[in-house]
Amino acid sequence: MVSFKKPDLDSFQERIHIATLFVTFCFLLLITRLVWLQLVSHGKYALLAESNRIALVPAPANRGLLIDRNGIVIGRNYSALTLDVNAEEVKGNVDQLINDLSEIIAISPRDRRNFKRSLEDSRNMGTFPLRSMLNETETARFMANRYRFPGVEIRARSFREYPYNELASHLIGYIGRVSQRDKERMQAEIEGAKADDPDALQASFLPGIQYVGKIGLEQSYETVLRGVPGYDQVEITAGGKPVRTLSSAPSVPGKNVVLSVDIKLQYLVEQLYGNFRGAFVAIEPETGDVLAFVSKPNFNPNDFVEGIDSVTWKELNDSPQKPLYNRPLKGIYPPGSTYKPFMALAALENKKRTPSQSISDPGYFDFGNHTFRDDKKGGHGIVDMQKSIVESCDTYYYMLARDMGVNMMHDFMKPLGFGQITGIDLQGEARGVLPSTEWKKNTFKKPEQQKWYEGETISLGIGQGYNAFTILQLAHAMANVANNGIVMKPHLVKAIEDPFTRNRVLTTPKESYRIDLNAENIEVIKKAMLEVNISGTSAAAFKGTGYQVGGKTGTAQVFSLNSKEYKHGSTAEFLRDHALYIAFAPAEKPTIVIAMVVENAGFGAQYAAPIARKALDFYIEGKWPKEIPEWKRAP
Amino acid sequence: MEKSPLIKVKGFFFGIFAGLDRQLGLILLGLAAVGFFTFLSASQNTPVQIADELRNLALSFVVMWLVSRIPPKWLEMGAVWIYGFGVALLIAVAAFGLIKKGARRWLNIGIVIQPSEIMKIAMPLMLAWYFQKREGIQKSWDYGVAAIILAIPVFLIARQPDLGTALLVFAAGMYVIILAGLPWKWILPFVGLGVIGILLIIIFGGTICAHDVVWPFVHDYQKHRICTLLDPTSDPLGKGFHTIQSMIAIGSGGFFGKGWFQGTQAHLEFIPEKHTDFVFAVFSEEFGLLGNLVLLALFFALIKRGLTISASAPNLFTRLLGAAVTLIFFTYAFVNIGMVSGLLPVVGVPLPFISYGGTALVTLGFGAGILMSIHRHRRLVQS
């Protein structure tokens, strides 16, 4: 027995020794690993631990204000309490959290959608508003239940607000949350800026930029309005919860933008349009200041700031009225008879007509085997230049167009700005079409389409045919004539204001160029246009003005916007003619010119001229029409 | 002469500790102290109760004390029953266990239990009993029987699936089999194959971890764990996050550590499971390499002492059981530290006596109790 046990114990003890060796080996392995981590790589990991725990928390900059030419604020910020949720805390059970919260605080489906979208966009990092503008009761109720919602807190945030809602929406535009595309674009901008200016580095703190101008002035003056976001260096947990602030760099608020627009005039015109669609641009000819820039119908930019809800968006987008369409900037219309004063000036400058030279108008004009009709049956009789404008005689301009030819017209109209980008400080301006033989050759593909037919020239004389311009271009051309050929770039913003010192830096562009026009010729045209409002087509609308005003009506056949077909029952309405009107006043030294269109309204004299009259009465004499609700400053 | 009250108290005090191995007791007290101080730091800002931890530690020592009173003979007699009971529970789990997170590991018998835990002790008990029974008449096929005893529960646990526990139970059984005298010519080829396999994985890690490569016999998540170990940066926000963050914690601790309560990684919540499986990262960050060397020394002393007790144990059953229990402690410590320091894949193994968690502490106390009992009863059997 004993002899049996003895070797067994030996062999066991031998194996215990081997096990001890094995254990020792494994422990040495661990020690090696720990020495590697804690001595050899200590520097690297210490650095990693440091960068781990420090995060830059953006401190957004206050956005600059939008102020009209008389100091009325039309784009501002306000501070409101917001329910903020830390994305890391709610991973996975967003709906549950929102359901629980909605027992205390009203949370609309829209809030829910917007919040979830922010979460998705952000890849679950950072803090996002779930509900804004909490009232006192809601705040108190949440604070009482706060313990139930880790990661949810109430914070004061700055929000963009357009106090007049729809007013001037197309020119103001709106801001919205930064999208991935915005980020990439800004990154490129910043890198470009850095190459020129090493100090631009600070502006590169992109995460601090949460909102960006999407359209309108908010977009085109984005870099001015935005300011430079600051940041706090904060010690954070892995979940992104801040523990304490280590240091901070203050933000630099954006600058205020002072508009050349008179917002009261803008308001009046928008009211005057009522339910009509259309565009209206008023310019101060001497400076190029745009005084009003109306697009009707409009939309409420406040709806877009925190992300528009899909129902409102669908409504706006699908409406046949196209409320999102910036008509003065992008809508192109044939100018119709408003083109005639410019044609007459072209005739004088090119010596194709003298003011007294007359034609006999039988009511039609035959060219080739086509008959071009006048709108007055039986014709206007003997017609000189002034009468051709006052009575809007088509035949006079059919003949003039034939005598000038398409290229002479083009060459005269081009410097006036027709069919050209005006360079206004908004993005997305339409160019329109100022036809010429070259234009046709470049535009069409097939050789037979590229050829210019003489017959196509005739209707150009009355502002039809291929002619297609924006209302902005029409106003710009009117301003250039009213300003005796000195071309001022139209602009919506006059100055940039420092938010602290209130110092203003003018941004108004200097004169662009000068068109060599004969002053006498301009006088002829202006005089004829004054007569239009005394005895001509729009005399009724301008009866009894206390100032002298020149104008010209126009009626344009419809090329509907975007040439999209309307499906609704109102098709007939959408086929009605557009009513146009241009004007300048006062005659001696114009301080305002107007170009406008009332879509599908019918005759220009009947629908457009009365609006222009009231706008001018207000701008020149300060008269406010009785039927329009009074202007009230936003609280 | 009447004994003074002081002497009485002293006598009682020594009475309850009589026969306990003083060395082992001091080592365990040392580990428990390290565990408690680390726990205090790790539990900051978390709702884990200090009272809970103290109660668990106390419970662990009470269990150890109780088990140390049990004669090894009783354990020997109960081995088959405990093993049989454990296997029955595992079968019950396979038949109608609870499914959580895609695994069927739990059994609801009024309270929810995890039967695979029982196997960690039942397996070495059973195999030690078997080899004790075959002592002196041992044949080659005894290893075959042992392999079957080992394979049944390991198979049942592995298909729950719970590969980590299966490997631990397998290791516990293998320690007994190897110590019982499994011929070297049978062991060495496997060791060789293992080494070659590990080398291959390290060398060809990039290729076999490619997305479309399917590994035989393992789940996707297991492949993922191994691949993450080979390159933690491949999934920095997912599975690799834990490893990367705990490596940063350990590495940034340096030689002296950041000091008690000063670990930024731990206190800023970068370390997952910081009171339980990853508690070593917290300790390591705050006490540095110096602290780690002390901790490793404690563990090494624990293992050395356990093996010494086993080597002088009176019969084969106690020798095998004691050594196996000691090597389980070793395995826990090695796998845990290896995993937290990025040397081994992440498997749920606690650091003995340091990690928070009642079940683990009680199991470990039970194991320590076995060692105490073996030590305490050595002379009684021999004489």
Short mmCIF file of C-alpha atoms in Angstrom, two decimals, chain A residues 4-5 8-9 11-16 18-20 22-24 26-27 29-31 33-35 37-39 41-43 45-50 52-53 235-239 241 243, chain B residues 135-136 178-179 181-182 184 187 245 247-248 250-252 254-255 258 264-265 268-270 280 284 288-289 292 296 299-300 303-304 307 310-311 319 323 327 330 334 337-338 341-343:
data_model
loop_
_atom_site.label_atom_id
_atom_site.label_comp_id
_atom_site.label_asym_id
_atom_site.label_seq_id
_atom_site.Cartn_x
_atom_site.Cartn_y
_atom_site.Cartn_z
CA PHE A 4 1.92 2.43 -4.11
CA LYS A 5 1.12 5.79 -2.54
CA ASP A 8 1.81 8.83 -6.63
CA LEU A 9 2.45 11.66 -4.20
CA SER A 11 4.17 12.62 -9.24
CA PHE A 12 1.48 14.92 -7.78
CA GLN A 13 4.07 17.16 -6.21
CA GLU A 14 5.98 17.24 -9.46
CA ARG A 15 2.83 18.43 -11.20
CA ILE A 16 2.26 21.03 -8.49
CA ILE A 18 4.93 22.54 -12.91
CA ALA A 19 1.65 24.31 -12.11
CA THR A 20 3.59 26.79 -9.98
CA PHE A 22 2.98 27.88 -15.21
CA VAL A 23 1.36 30.33 -12.80
CA THR A 24 4.63 32.20 -12.46
CA CYS A 26 1.43 33.77 -16.57
CA PHE A 27 2.03 36.36 -13.86
CA LEU A 29 3.20 37.84 -18.73
CA LEU A 30 0.75 40.09 -16.90
CA ILE A 31 3.55 42.10 -15.33
CA ARG A 33 1.87 43.77 -20.09
CA LEU A 34 1.37 46.18 -17.20
CA VAL A 35 4.92 47.48 -17.47
CA LEU A 37 1.11 49.92 -20.54
CA GLN A 38 2.12 51.83 -17.43
CA LEU A 39 5.77 52.62 -18.02
CA SER A 41 3.34 53.66 -23.14
CA HIS A 42 2.40 55.80 -20.18
CA GLY A 43 2.90 59.06 -22.08
CA TYR A 45 -2.15 56.85 -22.63
CA ALA A 46 -1.88 59.82 -20.31
CA LEU A 47 -2.45 62.02 -23.35
CA LEU A 48 -5.37 59.89 -24.45
CA ALA A 49 -6.92 60.08 -21.00
CA GLU A 50 -6.54 63.84 -21.05
CA ASN A 52 -10.80 61.82 -23.42
CA ARG A 53 -12.09 63.93 -20.63
CA GLU A 235 -14.43 68.09 -18.46
CA ILE A 236 -16.92 65.47 -19.55
CA THR A 237 -17.92 61.91 -18.90
CA ALA A 238 -17.88 59.26 -21.59
CA GLY A 239 -21.57 59.94 -22.01
CA LYS A 241 -22.17 64.90 -19.44
CA VAL A 243 -18.60 67.91 -15.01
CA GLU B 135 -6.67 5.53 -6.74
CA GLY B 136 -4.21 2.68 -7.11
CA ILE B 178 -3.91 16.82 -15.43
CA LEU B 179 -2.94 16.82 -11.76
CA GLY B 181 -1.61 12.16 -13.75
CA LEU B 182 -2.76 12.57 -17.33
CA TRP B 184 2.48 14.19 -20.69
CA ILE B 187 -0.98 16.88 -22.93
CA GLN B 245 -10.86 52.78 -22.43
CA MET B 247 -6.16 50.28 -21.50
CA ILE B 248 -6.14 54.08 -21.39
CA ILE B 250 -4.24 51.46 -16.91
CA GLY B 251 -1.67 53.17 -19.11
CA SER B 252 -2.41 56.66 -17.84
CA GLY B 254 1.79 55.28 -14.76
CA PHE B 255 4.08 54.00 -12.04
CA LYS B 258 -3.18 59.06 -10.09
CA THR B 264 -10.34 60.51 -14.39
CA GLN B 265 -11.14 57.55 -16.59
CA LEU B 268 -15.79 60.28 -15.71
CA GLU B 269 -17.49 57.01 -16.56
CA PHE B 270 -15.21 55.87 -19.34
CA PHE B 280 -8.92 46.30 -12.08
CA SER B 284 -4.68 50.29 -11.84
CA GLY B 288 -0.35 52.59 -10.80
CA LEU B 289 2.18 49.87 -11.50
CA ASN B 292 -0.51 46.39 -9.39
CA LEU B 296 -0.23 40.57 -8.15
CA PHE B 299 -2.63 36.86 -5.75
CA PHE B 300 0.60 34.98 -6.25
CA ILE B 303 -2.01 30.68 -5.21
CA LYS B 304 1.31 29.62 -3.75
CA LEU B 307 -0.82 24.87 -3.82
CA SER B 310 -2.75 20.94 -1.50
CA ALA B 311 0.70 19.41 -1.77
CA ARG B 319 -5.00 17.21 -3.01
CA ALA B 323 -5.13 22.37 -6.21
CA LEU B 327 -5.96 27.11 -9.93
CA PHE B 330 -5.53 31.78 -10.56
CA PHE B 334 -5.27 35.87 -14.85
CA ILE B 337 -6.44 41.09 -15.57
CA GLY B 338 -5.55 39.80 -19.03
CA SER B 341 -5.39 45.02 -19.90
CA GLY B 342 -6.22 43.98 -23.45
CA LEU B 343 -4.27 40.73 -23.46
#
